[in-house]
Tab-separated table of C-alpha atoms in Angstrom:
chain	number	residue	atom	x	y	z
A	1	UNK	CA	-86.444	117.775	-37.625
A	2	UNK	CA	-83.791	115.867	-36.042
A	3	UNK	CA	-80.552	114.685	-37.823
A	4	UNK	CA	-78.222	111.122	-37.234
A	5	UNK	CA	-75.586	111.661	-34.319
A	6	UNK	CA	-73.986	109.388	-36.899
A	7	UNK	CA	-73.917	110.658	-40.358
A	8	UNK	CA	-76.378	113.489	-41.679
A	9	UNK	CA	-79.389	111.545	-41.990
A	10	UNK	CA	-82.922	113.579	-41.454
A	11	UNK	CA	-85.693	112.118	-39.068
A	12	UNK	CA	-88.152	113.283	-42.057
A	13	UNK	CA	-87.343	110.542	-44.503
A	14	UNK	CA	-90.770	108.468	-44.971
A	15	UNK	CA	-90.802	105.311	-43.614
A	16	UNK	CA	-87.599	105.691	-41.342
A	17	UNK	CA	-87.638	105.503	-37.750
A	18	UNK	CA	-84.701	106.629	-35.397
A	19	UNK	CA	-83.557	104.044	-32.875
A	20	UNK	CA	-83.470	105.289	-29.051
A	21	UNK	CA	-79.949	106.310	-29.272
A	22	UNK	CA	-80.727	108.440	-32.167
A	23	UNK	CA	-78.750	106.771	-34.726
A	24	UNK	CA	-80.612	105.943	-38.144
A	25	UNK	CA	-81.386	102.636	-39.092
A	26	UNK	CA	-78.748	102.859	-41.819
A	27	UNK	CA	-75.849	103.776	-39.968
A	28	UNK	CA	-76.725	100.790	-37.370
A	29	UNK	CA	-77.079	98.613	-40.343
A	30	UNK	CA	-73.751	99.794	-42.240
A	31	UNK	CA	-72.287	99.160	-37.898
A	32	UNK	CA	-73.408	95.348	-38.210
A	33	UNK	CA	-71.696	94.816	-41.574
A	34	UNK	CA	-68.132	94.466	-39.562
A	35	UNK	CA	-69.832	91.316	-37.567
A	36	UNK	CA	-71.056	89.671	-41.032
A	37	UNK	CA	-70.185	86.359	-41.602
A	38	UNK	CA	-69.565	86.745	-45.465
A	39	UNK	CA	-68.381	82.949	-46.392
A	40	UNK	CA	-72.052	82.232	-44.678
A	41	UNK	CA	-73.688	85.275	-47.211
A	42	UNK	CA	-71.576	84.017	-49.835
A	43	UNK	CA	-73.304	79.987	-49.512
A	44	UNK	CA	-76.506	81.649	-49.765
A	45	UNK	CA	-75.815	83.658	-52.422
A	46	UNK	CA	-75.371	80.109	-54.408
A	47	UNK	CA	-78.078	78.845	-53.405
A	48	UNK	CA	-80.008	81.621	-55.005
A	49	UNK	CA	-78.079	81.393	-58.279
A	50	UNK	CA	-78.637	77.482	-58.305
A	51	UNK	CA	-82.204	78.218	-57.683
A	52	UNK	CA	-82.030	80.590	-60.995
A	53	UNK	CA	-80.410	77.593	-62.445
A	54	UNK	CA	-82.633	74.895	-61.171
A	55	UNK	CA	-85.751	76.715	-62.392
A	56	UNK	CA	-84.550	77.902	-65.904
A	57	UNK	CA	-87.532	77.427	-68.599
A	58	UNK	CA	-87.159	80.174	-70.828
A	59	UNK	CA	-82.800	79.938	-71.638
A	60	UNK	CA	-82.244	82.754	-69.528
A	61	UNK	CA	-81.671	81.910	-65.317
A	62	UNK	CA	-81.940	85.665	-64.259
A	63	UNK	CA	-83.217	88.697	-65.578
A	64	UNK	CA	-82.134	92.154	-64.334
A	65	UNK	CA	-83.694	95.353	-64.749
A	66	UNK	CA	-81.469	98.036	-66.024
A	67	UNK	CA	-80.511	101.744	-66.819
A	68	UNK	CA	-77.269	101.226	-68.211
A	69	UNK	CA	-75.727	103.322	-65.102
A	70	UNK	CA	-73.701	102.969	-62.748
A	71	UNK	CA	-74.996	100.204	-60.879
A	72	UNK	CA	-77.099	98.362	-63.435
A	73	UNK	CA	-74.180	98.109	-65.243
A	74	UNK	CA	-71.711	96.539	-62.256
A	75	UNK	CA	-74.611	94.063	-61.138
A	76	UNK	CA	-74.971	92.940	-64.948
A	77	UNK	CA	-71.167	92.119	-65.071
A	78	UNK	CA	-71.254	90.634	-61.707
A	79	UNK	CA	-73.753	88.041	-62.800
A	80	UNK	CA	-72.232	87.288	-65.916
A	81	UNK	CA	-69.022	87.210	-65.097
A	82	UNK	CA	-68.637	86.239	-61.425
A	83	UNK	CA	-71.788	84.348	-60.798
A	84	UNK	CA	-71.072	82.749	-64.543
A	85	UNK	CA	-75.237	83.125	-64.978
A	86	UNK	CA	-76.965	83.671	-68.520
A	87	UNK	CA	-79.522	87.040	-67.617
A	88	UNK	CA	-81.795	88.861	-69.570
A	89	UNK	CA	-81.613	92.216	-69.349
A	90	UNK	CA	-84.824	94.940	-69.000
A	91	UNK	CA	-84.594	98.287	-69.778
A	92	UNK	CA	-87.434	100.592	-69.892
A	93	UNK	CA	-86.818	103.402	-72.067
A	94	UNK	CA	-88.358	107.343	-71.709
A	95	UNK	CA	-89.673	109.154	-74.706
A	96	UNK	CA	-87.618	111.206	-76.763
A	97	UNK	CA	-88.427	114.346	-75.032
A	98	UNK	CA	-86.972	112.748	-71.697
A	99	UNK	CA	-84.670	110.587	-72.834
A	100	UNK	CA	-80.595	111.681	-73.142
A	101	UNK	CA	-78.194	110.897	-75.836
A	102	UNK	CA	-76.161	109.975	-73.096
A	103	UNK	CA	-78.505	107.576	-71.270
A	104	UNK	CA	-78.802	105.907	-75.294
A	105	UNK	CA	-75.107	105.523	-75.251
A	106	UNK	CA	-74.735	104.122	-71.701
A	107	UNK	CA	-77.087	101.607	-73.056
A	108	UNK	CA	-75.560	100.652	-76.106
A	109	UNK	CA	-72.232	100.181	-74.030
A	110	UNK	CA	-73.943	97.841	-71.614
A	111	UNK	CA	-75.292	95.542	-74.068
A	112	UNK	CA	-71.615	95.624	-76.194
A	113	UNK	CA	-70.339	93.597	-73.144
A	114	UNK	CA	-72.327	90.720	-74.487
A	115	UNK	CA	-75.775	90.920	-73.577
A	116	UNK	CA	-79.403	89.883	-74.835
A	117	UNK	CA	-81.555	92.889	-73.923
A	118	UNK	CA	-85.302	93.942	-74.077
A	119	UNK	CA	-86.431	97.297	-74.279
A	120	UNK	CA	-89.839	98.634	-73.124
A	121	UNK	CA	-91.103	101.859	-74.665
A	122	UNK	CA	-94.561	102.534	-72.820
A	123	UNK	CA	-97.107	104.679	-75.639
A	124	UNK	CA	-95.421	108.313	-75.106
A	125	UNK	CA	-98.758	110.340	-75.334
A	126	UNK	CA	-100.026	108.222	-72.229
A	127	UNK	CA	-96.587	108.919	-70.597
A	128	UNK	CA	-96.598	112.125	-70.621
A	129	UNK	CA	-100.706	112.657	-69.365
A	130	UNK	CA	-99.208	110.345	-66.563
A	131	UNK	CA	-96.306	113.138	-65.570
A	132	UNK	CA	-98.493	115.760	-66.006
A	133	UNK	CA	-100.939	114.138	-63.448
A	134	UNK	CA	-98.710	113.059	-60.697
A	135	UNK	CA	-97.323	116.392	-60.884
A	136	UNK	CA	-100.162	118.518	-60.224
A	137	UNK	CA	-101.592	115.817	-57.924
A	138	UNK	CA	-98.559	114.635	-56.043
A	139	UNK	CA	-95.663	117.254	-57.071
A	140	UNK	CA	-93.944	114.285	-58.171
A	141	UNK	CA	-93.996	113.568	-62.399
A	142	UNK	CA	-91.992	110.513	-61.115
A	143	UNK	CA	-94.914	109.224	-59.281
A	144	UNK	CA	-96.310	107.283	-62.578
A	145	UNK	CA	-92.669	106.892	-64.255
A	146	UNK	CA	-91.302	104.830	-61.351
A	147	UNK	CA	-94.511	102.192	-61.332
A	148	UNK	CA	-93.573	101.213	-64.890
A	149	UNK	CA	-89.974	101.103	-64.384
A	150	UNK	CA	-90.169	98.696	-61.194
A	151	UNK	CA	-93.198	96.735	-62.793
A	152	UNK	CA	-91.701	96.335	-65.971
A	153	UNK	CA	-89.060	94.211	-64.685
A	154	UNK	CA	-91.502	91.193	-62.786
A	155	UNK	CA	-94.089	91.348	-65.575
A	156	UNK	CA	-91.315	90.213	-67.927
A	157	UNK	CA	-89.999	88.068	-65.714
A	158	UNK	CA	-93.520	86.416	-65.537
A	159	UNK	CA	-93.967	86.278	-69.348
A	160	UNK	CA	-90.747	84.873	-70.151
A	161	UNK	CA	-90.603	82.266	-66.965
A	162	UNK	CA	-87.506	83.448	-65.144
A	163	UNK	CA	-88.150	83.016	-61.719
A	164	UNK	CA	-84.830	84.763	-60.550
A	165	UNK	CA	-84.667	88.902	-60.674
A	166	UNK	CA	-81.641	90.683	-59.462
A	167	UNK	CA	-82.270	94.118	-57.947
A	168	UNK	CA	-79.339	96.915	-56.584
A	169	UNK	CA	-79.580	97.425	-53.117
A	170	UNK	CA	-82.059	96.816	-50.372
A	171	UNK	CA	-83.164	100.409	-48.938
A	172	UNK	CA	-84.746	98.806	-46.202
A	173	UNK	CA	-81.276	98.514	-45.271
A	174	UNK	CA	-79.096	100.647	-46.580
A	175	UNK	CA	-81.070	104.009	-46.003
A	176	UNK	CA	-83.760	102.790	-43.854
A	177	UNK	CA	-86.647	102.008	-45.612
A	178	UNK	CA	-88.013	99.556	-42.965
A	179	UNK	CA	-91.810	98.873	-45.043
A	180	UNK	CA	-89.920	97.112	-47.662
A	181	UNK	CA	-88.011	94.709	-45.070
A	182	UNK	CA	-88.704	91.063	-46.428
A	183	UNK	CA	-87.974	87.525	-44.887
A	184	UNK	CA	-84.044	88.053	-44.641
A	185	UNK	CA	-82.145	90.969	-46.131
A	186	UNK	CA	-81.445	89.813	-49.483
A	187	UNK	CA	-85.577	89.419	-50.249
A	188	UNK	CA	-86.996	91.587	-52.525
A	189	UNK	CA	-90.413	90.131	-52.679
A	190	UNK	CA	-91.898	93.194	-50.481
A	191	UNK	CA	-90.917	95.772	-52.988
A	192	UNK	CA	-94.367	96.710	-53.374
A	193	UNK	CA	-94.607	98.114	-50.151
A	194	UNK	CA	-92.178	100.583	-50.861
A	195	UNK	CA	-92.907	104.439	-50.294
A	196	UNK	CA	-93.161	104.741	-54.491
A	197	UNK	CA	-95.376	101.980	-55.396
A	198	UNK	CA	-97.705	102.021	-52.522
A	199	UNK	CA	-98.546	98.593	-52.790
A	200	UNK	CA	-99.191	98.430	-56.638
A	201	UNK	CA	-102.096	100.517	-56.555
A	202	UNK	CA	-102.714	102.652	-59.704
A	203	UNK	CA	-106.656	103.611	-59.240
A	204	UNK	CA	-105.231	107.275	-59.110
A	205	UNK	CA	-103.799	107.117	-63.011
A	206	UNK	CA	-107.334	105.893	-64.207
A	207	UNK	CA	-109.375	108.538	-65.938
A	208	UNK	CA	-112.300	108.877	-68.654
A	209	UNK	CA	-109.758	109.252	-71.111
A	210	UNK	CA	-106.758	106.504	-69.613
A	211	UNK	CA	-107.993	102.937	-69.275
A	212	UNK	CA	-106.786	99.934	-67.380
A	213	UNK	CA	-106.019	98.327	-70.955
A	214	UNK	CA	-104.060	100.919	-71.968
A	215	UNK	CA	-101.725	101.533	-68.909
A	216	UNK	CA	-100.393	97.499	-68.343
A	217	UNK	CA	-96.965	98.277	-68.328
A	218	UNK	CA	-97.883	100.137	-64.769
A	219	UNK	CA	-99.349	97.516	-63.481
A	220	UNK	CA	-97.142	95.625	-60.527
A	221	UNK	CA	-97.796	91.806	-60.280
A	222	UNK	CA	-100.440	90.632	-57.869
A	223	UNK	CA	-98.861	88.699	-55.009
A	224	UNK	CA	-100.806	85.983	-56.306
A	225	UNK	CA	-99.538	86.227	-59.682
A	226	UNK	CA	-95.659	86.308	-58.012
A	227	UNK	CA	-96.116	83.340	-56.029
A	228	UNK	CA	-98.014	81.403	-58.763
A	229	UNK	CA	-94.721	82.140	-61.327
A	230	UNK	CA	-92.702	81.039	-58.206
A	231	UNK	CA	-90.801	85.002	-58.541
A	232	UNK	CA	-88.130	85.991	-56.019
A	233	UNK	CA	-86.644	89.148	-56.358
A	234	UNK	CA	-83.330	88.933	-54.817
A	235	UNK	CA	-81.348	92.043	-54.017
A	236	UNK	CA	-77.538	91.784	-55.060
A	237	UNK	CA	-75.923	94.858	-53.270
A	238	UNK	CA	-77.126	92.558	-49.869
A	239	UNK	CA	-73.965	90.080	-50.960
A	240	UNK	CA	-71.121	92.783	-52.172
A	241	UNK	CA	-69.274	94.256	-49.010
A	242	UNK	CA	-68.253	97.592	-50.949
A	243	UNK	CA	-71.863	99.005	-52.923
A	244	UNK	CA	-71.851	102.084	-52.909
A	245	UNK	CA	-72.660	105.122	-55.390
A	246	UNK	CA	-69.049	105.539	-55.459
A	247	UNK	CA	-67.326	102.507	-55.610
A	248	UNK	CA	-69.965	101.404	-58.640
A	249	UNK	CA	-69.353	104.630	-60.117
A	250	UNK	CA	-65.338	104.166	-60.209
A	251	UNK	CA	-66.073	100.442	-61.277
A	252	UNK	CA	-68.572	101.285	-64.396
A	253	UNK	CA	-66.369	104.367	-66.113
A	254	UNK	CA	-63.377	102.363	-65.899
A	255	UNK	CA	-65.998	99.700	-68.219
A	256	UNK	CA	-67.455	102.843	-70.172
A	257	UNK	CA	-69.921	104.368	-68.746
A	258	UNK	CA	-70.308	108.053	-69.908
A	259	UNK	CA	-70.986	110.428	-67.000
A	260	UNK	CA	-72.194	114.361	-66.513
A	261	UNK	CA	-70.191	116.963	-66.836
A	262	UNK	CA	-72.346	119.787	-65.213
A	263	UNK	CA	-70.981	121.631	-62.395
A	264	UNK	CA	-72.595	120.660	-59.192
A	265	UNK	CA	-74.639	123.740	-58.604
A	266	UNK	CA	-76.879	122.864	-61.303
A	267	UNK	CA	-77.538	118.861	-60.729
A	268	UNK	CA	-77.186	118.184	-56.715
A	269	UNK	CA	-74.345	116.156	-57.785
A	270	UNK	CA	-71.011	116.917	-57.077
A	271	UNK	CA	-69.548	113.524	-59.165
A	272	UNK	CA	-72.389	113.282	-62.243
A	273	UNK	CA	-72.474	109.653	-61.543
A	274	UNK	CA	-76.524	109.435	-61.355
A	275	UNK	CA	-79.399	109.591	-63.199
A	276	UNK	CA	-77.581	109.745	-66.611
A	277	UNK	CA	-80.083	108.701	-68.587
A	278	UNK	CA	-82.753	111.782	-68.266
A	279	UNK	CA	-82.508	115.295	-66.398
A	280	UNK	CA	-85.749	115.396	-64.840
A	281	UNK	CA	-84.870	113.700	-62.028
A	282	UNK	CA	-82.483	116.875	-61.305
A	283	UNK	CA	-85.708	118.756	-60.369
A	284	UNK	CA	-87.294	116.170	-58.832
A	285	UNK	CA	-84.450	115.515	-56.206
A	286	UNK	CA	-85.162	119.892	-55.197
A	287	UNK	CA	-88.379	118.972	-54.571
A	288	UNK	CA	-88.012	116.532	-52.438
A	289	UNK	CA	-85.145	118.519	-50.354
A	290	UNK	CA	-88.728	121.107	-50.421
A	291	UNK	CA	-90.564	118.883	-48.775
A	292	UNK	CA	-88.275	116.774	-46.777
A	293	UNK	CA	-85.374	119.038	-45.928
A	294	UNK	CA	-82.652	116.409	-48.057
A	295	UNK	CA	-81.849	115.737	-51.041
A	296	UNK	CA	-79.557	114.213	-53.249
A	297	UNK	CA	-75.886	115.024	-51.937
A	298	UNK	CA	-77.602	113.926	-48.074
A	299	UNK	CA	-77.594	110.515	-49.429
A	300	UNK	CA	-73.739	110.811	-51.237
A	301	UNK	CA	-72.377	112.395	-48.125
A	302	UNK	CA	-73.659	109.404	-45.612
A	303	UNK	CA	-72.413	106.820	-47.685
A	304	UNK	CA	-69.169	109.071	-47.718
A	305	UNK	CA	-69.440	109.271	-43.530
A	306	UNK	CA	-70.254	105.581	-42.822
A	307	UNK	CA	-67.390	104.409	-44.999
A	308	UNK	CA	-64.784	106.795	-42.966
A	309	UNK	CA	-63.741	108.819	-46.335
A	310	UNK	CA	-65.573	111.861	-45.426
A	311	UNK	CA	-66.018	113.636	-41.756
A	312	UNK	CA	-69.448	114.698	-40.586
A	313	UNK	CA	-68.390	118.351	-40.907
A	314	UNK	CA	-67.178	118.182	-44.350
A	315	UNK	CA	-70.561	116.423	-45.242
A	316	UNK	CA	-72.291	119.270	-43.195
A	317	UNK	CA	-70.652	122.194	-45.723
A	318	UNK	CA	-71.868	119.830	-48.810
A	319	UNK	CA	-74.844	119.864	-47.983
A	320	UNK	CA	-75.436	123.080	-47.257
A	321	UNK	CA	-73.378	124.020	-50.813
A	322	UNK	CA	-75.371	121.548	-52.977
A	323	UNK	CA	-78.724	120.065	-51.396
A	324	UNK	CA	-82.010	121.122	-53.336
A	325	UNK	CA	-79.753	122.686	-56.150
A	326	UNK	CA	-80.945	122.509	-59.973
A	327	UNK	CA	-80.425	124.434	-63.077
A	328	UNK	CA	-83.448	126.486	-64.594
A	329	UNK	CA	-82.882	124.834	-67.065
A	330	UNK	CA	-84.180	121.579	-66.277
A	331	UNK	CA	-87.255	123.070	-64.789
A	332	UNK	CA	-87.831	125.225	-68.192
A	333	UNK	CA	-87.422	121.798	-69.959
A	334	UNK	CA	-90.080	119.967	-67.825
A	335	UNK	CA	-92.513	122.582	-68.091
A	336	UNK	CA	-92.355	123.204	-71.467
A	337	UNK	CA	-92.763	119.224	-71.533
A	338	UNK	CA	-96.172	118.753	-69.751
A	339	UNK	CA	-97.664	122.228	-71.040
A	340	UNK	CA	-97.125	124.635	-68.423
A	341	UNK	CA	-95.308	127.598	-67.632
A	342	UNK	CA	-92.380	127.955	-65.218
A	343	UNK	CA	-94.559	130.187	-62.944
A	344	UNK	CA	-97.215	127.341	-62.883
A	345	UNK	CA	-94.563	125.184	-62.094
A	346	UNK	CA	-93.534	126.758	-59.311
A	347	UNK	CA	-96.894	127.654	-57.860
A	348	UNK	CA	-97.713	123.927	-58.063
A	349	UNK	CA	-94.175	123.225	-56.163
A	350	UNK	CA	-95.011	125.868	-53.763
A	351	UNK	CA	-98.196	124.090	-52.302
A	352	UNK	CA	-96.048	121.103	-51.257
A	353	UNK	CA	-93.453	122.966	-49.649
A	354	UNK	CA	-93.143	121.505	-46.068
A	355	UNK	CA	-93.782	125.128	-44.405
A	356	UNK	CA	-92.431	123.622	-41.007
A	357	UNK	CA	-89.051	123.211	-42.775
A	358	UNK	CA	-88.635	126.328	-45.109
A	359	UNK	CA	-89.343	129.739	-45.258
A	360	UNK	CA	-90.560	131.224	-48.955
A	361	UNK	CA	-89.183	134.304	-49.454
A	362	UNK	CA	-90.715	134.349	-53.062
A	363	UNK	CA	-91.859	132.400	-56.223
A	364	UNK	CA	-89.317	129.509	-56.144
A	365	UNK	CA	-87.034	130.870	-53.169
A	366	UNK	CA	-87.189	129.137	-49.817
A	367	UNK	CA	-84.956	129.641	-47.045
A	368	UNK	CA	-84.381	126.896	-44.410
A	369	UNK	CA	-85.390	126.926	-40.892
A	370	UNK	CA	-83.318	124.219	-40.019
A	371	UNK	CA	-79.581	123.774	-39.391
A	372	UNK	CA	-77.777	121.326	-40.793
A	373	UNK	CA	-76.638	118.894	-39.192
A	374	UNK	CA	-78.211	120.055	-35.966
A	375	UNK	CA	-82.255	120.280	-36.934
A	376	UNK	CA	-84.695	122.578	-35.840
């Protein structure tokens, strides 16, 4: 594993490639951002709003898929407020055993700034078969979640005849996600392509006992069926000069937004700005430092280096504090969840473990054979 001469970005991340110099692709895109011309983004950020405009059928010129976090909520005021456009907002909304009381309130504060907003509550039973299937198949319960969140949002947008979608930011760009990269770097019609959905395809969720029928709201939009409703996904955080996990944290709690107030140790987070709406993604984020050799605070901490507020070295001792941390008792509320016990939990974790990165030292204890900052 080799790391960013830049900022602490891993060589392991799927779908990123290094350049020759051994900078990421994030940290040369975040270099190019001084040489923008932004009156020229700005004109052709219009142009996409008029295009909302121009194609308006339904009442609504935009819809935007949202959480009720930290940046759902900025990009929903932006729209209204700044771009002076009439969305819809989409949120798609976990069970009871998953959902928080928090993630219920950040909603209801979103929608009190003076929003229409649909919810979408796939059948819980089915939910949960789904978690329980993409974590003993995959090691990641998210695998299933994250198709219905991101097709929940087109399928809508198909139904209701709003052309326009807002999305956050492009990870093509901003952490390197090259598959995803579409016509210019505002388009977010290549989505699909992206490391989670793999394209749309949900053969592996189909069983004797789950059905096409009964699994729709997983089901991404053919490219046929995009083009045919004219859909363009546009991503927002292209257009803004300062996104960042930060800078739309700061911006949403000063509008309401209700944060954690865990200690860091136990969330990978060292500012509870993220996933506030559920706590399994807390466990999640370990696993993927497990297989990858980053998590969470890797991502905080280069956002932190390329924006010259934190030094490499400082992000170096965060990392090595905070990555891959979670409280048991987010794992003892998962597995309780799906019907399993911790121990299975961890033996299923255990045979994903990238073994080139990490050393197990026992049931749920791996040591790193990497360096931070430096690699292998």
């Amino acid at each position: 594993m080799k790391y960013c001469k830049t900022c602490l970005q891993p060589d392991t991340r799927p779908n990123s490639v290094f350049h020759n110099d051994g900078i990421c692709p994030a940290c040369k895109y975040h270099a190019s951002l001084k040489e923008v011309n932004w009156d020229e983004r700005k004109k052709e950020l219009l142009k996409i709003v008029e295009f909302g405009r121009a194609n308006n059928r339904s009442g609504y010129d935009c819809i935007i898929g949202v959480s009720g976090g930290k940046d759902s909520l900025r990009q929903a005021l932006f729209v209204k407020e700044i771009l002076k456009m009439r969305p819809l907002l989409v949120s798609l909304g976990y069970p009871p055993e998953q959902v928080t009381e928090r993630g219920v309130q950040n909603i209801s504060n979103m929608i009190s700034h003076g929003f229409d907003c649909i919810t979408i509550n796939p059948a819980p039973g089915i939910w949960k078969d789904l978690k329980r299937k993409g974590f003993k198949q995959y090691t990641n319960s998210f695998r299933s979640t994250e198709l219905a969140l991101f097709s929940s949002v087109p399928k809508l947008a198909i139904a209701y005849q709003i052309p326009l979608i807002w999305w956050g930011e492009n990870s093509a760009l901003q952490v390197g996600e090259t598959a995803i990269m579409g016509k210019s770097g505002s388009d977010g019609n290549n989505l699909r392509k992206m490391n989670t959905l793999n394209g749309g395809d949900i053969t592996w969720l189909l069983s004797d006992e789950i059905k096409k029928n009964q699994i729709l709201q997983y089901c991404y939009p053919s490219p046929e069926e995009m083009e045919q409703a004219n859909l363009r996904i546009t991503f927002l955080g292209y257009f803004w000069k300062d996104w960042s996990l930060l800078n739309n944290g700061i911006y949403s709690i000063l509008r309401g937004l209700d944060i954690r107030d865990e200690k860091p140790w136990e969330i990978g987070d060292p500012y509870g700005i993220t996933s506030l709406d559920e706590d399994f993604v807390t466990f999640n984020q370990m696993i993927k430092y497990l297989k990858y050799g980053f998590g969470r605070i890797t991502d905080y901490v280069n956002e932190d280096i390329r924006n010259g507020i934190m030094t490499r070295e400082a992000g170096v001792q965060l990392v090595k504090k905070y990555d891959g941390t979670c409280s048991p008792k987010y794992i003892e509320k998962f597995a309780n969840y799906i019907g399993i016990t911790v121990e299975e939990f961890w033996e299923q974790v255990d045979q994903s473990v990238n073994s080139e990165l990490f050393e197990k030292i026992g049931l749920g204890k791996y040591k790193p054979k990497f360096v931070v900052g430096v690699g292998l």
